[in-house]
Short mmCIF file of C-alpha atoms in Angstrom, two decimals:
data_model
loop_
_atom_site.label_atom_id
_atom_site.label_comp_id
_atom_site.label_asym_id
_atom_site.label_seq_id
_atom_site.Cartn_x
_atom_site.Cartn_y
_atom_site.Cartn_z
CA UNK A 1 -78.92 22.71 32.48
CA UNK A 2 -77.90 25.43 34.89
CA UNK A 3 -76.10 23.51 37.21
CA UNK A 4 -72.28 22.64 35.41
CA UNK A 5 -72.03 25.83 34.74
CA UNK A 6 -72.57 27.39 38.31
CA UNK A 7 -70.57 24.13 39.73
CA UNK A 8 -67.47 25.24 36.64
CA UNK A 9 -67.82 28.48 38.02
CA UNK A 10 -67.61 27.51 41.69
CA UNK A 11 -64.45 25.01 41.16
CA UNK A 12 -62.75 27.19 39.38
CA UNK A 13 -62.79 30.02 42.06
CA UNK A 14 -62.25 27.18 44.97
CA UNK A 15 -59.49 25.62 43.21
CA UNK A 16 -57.33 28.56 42.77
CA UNK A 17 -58.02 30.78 45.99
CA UNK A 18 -58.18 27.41 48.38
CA UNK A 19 -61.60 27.20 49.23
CA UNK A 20 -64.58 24.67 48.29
CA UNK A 21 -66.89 26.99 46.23
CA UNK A 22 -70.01 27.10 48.22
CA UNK A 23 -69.85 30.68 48.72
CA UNK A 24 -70.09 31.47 45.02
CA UNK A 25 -72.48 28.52 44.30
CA UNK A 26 -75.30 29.29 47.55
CA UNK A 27 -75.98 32.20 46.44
CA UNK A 28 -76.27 31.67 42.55
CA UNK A 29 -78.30 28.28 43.61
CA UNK A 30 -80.65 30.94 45.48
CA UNK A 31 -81.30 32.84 43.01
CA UNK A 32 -81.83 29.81 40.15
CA UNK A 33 -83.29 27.62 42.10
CA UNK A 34 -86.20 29.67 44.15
CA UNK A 35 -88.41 26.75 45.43
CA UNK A 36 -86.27 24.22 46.78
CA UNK A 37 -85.65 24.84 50.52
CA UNK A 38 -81.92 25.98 51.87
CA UNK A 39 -81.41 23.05 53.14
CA UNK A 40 -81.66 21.12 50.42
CA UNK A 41 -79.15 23.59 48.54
CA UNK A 42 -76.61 23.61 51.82
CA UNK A 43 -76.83 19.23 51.63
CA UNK A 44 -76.58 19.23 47.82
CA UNK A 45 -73.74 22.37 47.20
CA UNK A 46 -71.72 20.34 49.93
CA UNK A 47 -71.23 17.15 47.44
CA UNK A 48 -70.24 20.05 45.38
CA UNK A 49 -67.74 21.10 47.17
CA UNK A 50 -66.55 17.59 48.18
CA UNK A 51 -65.93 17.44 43.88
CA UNK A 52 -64.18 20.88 44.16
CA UNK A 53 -61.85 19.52 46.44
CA UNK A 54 -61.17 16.02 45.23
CA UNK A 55 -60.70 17.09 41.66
CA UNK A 56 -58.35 19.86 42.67
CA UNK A 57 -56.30 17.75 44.97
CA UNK A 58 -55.43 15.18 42.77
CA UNK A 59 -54.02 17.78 40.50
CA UNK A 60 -51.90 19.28 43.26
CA UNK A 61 -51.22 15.79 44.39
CA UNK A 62 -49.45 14.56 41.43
CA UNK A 63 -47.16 17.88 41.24
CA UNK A 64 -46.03 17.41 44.91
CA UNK A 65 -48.21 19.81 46.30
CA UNK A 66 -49.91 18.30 48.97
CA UNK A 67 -48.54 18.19 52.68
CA UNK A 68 -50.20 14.76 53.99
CA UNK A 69 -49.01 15.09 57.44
CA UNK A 70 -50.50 18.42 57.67
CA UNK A 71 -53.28 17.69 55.79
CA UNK A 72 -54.28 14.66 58.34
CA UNK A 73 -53.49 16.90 61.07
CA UNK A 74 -55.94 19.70 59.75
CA UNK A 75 -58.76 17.63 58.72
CA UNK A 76 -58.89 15.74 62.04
CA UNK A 77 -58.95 18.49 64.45
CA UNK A 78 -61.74 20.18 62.32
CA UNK A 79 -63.71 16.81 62.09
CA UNK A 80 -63.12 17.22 66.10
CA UNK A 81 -63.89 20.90 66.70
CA UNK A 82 -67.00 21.45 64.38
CA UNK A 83 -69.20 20.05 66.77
CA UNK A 84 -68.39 22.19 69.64
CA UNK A 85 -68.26 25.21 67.34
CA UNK A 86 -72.01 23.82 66.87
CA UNK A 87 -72.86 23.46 70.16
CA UNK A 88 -71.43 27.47 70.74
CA UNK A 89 -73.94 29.28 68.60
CA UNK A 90 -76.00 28.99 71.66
CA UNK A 91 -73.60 31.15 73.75
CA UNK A 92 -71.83 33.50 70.91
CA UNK A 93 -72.57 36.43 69.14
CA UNK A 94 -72.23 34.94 65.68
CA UNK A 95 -72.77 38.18 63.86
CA UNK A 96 -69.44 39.52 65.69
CA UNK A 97 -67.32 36.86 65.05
CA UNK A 98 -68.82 36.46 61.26
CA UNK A 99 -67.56 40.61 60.89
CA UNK A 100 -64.18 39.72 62.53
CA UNK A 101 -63.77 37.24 60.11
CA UNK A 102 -64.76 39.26 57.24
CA UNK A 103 -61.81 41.72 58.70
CA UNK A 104 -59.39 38.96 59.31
CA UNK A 105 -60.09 38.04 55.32
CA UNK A 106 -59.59 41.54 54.17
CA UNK A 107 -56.09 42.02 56.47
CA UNK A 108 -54.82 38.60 54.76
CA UNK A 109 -55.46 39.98 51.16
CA UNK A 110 -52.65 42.26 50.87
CA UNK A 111 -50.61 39.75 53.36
CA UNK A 112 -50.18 36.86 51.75
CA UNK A 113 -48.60 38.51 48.44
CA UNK A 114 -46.55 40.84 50.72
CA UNK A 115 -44.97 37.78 52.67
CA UNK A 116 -44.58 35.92 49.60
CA UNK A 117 -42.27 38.69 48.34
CA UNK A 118 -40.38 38.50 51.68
CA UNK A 119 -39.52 34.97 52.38
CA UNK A 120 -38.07 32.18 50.49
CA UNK A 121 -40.20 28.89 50.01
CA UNK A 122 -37.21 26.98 50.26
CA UNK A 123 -37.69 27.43 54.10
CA UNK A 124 -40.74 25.12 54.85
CA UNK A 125 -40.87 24.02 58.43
CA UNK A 126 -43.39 21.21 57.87
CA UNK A 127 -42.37 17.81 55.99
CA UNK A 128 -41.20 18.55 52.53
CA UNK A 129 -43.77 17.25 50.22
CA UNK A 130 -41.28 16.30 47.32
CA UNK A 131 -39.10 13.94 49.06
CA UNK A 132 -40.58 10.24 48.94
CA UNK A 133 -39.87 8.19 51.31
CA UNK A 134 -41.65 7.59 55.16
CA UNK A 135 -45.28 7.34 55.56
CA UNK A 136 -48.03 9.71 56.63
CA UNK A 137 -47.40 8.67 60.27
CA UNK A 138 -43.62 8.96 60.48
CA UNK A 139 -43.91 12.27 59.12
CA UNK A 140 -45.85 13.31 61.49
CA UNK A 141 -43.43 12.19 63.91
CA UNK A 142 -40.46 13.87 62.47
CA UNK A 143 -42.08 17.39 62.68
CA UNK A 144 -41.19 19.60 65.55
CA UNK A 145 -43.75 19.66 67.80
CA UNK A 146 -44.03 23.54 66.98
CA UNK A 147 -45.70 22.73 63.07
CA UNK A 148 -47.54 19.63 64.86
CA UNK A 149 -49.19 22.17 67.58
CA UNK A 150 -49.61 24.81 64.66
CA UNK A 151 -51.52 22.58 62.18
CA UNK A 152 -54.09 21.28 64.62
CA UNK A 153 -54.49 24.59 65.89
CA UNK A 154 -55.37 25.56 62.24
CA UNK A 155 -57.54 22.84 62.23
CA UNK A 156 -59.33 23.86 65.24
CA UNK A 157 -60.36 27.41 64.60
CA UNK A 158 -61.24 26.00 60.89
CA UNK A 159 -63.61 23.26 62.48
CA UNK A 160 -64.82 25.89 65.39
CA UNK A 161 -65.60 28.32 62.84
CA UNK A 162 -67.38 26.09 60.38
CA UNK A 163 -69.89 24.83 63.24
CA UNK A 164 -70.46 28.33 64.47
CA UNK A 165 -70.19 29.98 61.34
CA UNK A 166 -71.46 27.62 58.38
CA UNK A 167 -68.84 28.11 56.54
CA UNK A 168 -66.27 26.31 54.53
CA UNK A 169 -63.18 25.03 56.38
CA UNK A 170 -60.77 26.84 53.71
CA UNK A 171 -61.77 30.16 54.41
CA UNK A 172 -59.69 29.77 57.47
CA UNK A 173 -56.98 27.07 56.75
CA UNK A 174 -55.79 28.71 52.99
CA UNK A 175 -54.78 32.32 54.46
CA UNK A 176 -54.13 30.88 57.85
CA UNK A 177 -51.42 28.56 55.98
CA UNK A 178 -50.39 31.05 54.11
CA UNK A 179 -49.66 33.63 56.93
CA UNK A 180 -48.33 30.86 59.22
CA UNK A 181 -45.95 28.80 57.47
CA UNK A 182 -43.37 29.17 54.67
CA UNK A 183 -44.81 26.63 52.28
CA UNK A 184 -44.96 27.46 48.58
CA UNK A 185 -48.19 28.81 47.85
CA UNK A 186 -49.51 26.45 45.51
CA UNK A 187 -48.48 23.73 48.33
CA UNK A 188 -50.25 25.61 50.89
CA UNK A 189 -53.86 25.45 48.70
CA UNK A 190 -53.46 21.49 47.38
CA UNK A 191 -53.41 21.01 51.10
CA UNK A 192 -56.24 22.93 52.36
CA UNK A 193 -58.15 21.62 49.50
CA UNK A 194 -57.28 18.05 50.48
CA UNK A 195 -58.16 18.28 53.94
CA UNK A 196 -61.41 19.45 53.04
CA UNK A 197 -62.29 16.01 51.62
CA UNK A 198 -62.91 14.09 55.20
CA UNK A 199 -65.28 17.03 56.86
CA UNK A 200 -67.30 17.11 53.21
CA UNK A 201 -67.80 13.70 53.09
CA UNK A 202 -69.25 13.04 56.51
CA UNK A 203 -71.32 16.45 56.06
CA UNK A 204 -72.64 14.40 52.66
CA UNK A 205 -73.54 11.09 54.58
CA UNK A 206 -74.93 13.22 56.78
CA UNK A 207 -77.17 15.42 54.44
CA UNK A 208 -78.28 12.58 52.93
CA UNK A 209 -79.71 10.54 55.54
CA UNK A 210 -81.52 13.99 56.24
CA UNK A 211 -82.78 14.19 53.02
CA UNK A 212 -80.99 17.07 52.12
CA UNK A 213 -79.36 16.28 48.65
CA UNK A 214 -81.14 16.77 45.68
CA UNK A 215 -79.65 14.43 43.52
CA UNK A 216 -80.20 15.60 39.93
CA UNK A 217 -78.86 19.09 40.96
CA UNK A 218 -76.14 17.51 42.84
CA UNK A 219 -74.85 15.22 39.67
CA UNK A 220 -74.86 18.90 37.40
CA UNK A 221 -72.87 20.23 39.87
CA UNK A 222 -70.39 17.82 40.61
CA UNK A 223 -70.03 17.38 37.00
CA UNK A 224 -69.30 21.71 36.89
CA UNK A 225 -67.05 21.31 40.16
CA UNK A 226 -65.13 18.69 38.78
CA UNK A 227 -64.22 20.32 35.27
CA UNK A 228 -64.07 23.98 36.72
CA UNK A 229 -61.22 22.36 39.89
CA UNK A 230 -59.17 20.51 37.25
CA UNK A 231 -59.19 23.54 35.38
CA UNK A 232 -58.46 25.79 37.69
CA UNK A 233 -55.73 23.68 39.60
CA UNK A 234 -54.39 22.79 36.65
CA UNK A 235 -53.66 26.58 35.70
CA UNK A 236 -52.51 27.12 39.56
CA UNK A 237 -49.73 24.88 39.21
CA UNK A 238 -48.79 26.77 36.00
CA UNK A 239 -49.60 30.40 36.84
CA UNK A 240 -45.95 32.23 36.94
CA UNK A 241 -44.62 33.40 40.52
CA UNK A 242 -47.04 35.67 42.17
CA UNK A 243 -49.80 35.52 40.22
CA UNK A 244 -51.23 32.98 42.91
CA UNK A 245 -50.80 35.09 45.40
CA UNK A 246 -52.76 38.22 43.55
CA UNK A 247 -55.39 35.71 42.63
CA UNK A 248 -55.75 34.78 46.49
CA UNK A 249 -55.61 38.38 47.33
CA UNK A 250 -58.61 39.38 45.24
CA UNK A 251 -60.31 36.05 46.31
CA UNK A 252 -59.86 37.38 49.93
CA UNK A 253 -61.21 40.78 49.17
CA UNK A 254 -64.20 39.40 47.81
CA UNK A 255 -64.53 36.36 50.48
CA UNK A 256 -64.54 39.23 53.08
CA UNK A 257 -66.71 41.47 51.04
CA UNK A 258 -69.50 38.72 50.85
CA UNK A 259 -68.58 38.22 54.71
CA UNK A 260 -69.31 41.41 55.89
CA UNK A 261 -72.26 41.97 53.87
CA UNK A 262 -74.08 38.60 55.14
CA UNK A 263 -73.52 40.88 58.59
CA UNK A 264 -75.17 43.68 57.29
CA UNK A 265 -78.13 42.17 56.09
CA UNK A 266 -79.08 40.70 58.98
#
């Protein structure tokens, strides 16, 4: 009974601040759902999160929102760079980098609005999303080599940070995106959201041949996810010019907040 209301919570948060949920639904899940192990909850909140993101996407999709080149260019260096950010936790000091990047969250809060104030959306330097035409791949081509470079880079420290970190990929690609380029905001989180699908869906397959997904808990909250990311995207796309941005801020604040205290504890 629980679960579509903690995956409508979760969605709605991922949808508008860019992210896939799982930090407000891991520890809510904790706290409900005492006796089944963690990871059961990390396989199962991750179908969750695939939702979040597929639901929210097609919203953003069918406003023009989405980049696709930069999208594929995002969600296959991650796919690529997650496993060596795995493979690192066995050399790093994960605490450190988990408190710079509760830092680095905080410093893009007040950002993001500020550079949305300054700049002029008009100025994109990837592929403009509303003009039909060339495919995926020709796209890709046409983009200076500079945006090309940038977006797998982005990609990168999202997948490296994921492996090392366990967390979601849009922690890092939504205010990296935002910082880096001079899409329009709601743009900047239909992609991140979209290139979130690939990664979640092999971390699913994966989970589940594990026997990580509880499947009853996993329908309520896909169910939640799916409801709260339509919602939520759907009031993104409508939310008046800069009320995004404040949204992401405070999203940030509170993404660097949980962050920093997941340090602390430990």
């Amino acid at each position: 009974m629980y679960s579509p209301f903690v995956g409508a919570v979760a969605g709605l948060f991922g949808s508008m601040v860019g992210v896939g949920g799982g930090i407000i639904m891991n520890p809510m899940l904790l706290n409900i759902c005492r006796t089944i192990p963690q990871r059961v909850l990390t396989g199962t909140s991750l179908a969750a999160v695939f939702s979040t993101a597929l639901a929210s996407s097609s919203t953003f999709a069918s406003s023009s929102c989405v980049d696709i080149p930069s999208t594929v260019l995002i969600s296959s260096s991650a796919m690529l760079f997650s496993p060596i950010g795995a493979r690192l936790t066995a050399i790093l000091d994960c605490n450190t980098l988990r408190a710079c990047l509760g830092y680095f969250l905080f410093a893009a809060a007040p950002l993001v609005p500020l550079k949305a104030m300054l700049i002029s959306s008009s100025d994109d330097d990837t592929v403009n999303t509303h003009e039909s035409s060339p495919s995926w791949m020709e796209s890709i081509q046409e983009m200076p080599l500079g945006s090309v470079i940038k977006m797998l880079g982005i990609g990168a420290v999202a997948g490296t940070a994921s492996g090392l970190l366990g967390i979601g990929g849009g922690t890092i690609v939504t205010p990296m995106m935002a910082l880096t380029t001079t899409l329009d905001h709601s743009v900047v989180l239909g992609t991140s959201l979209t290139s979130m699908i690939p990664p979640a869906m092999t971390g699913i397959v994966s989970h589940y041949y594990l026997g990580n997904v509880d499947m009853r808990l996993a329908a309520g909250l896909i169910l939640g996810t799916s409801i709260g990311g339509f919602v939520g995207s759907t009031c993104a796309l409508k939310a008046p010019q800069g009320v995004l941005e404040g949204i992401f801020s405070l999203g940030m604040i509170f993404l660097g907040r949980k962050t920093l205290a997941s340090v602390a504890s430990k």
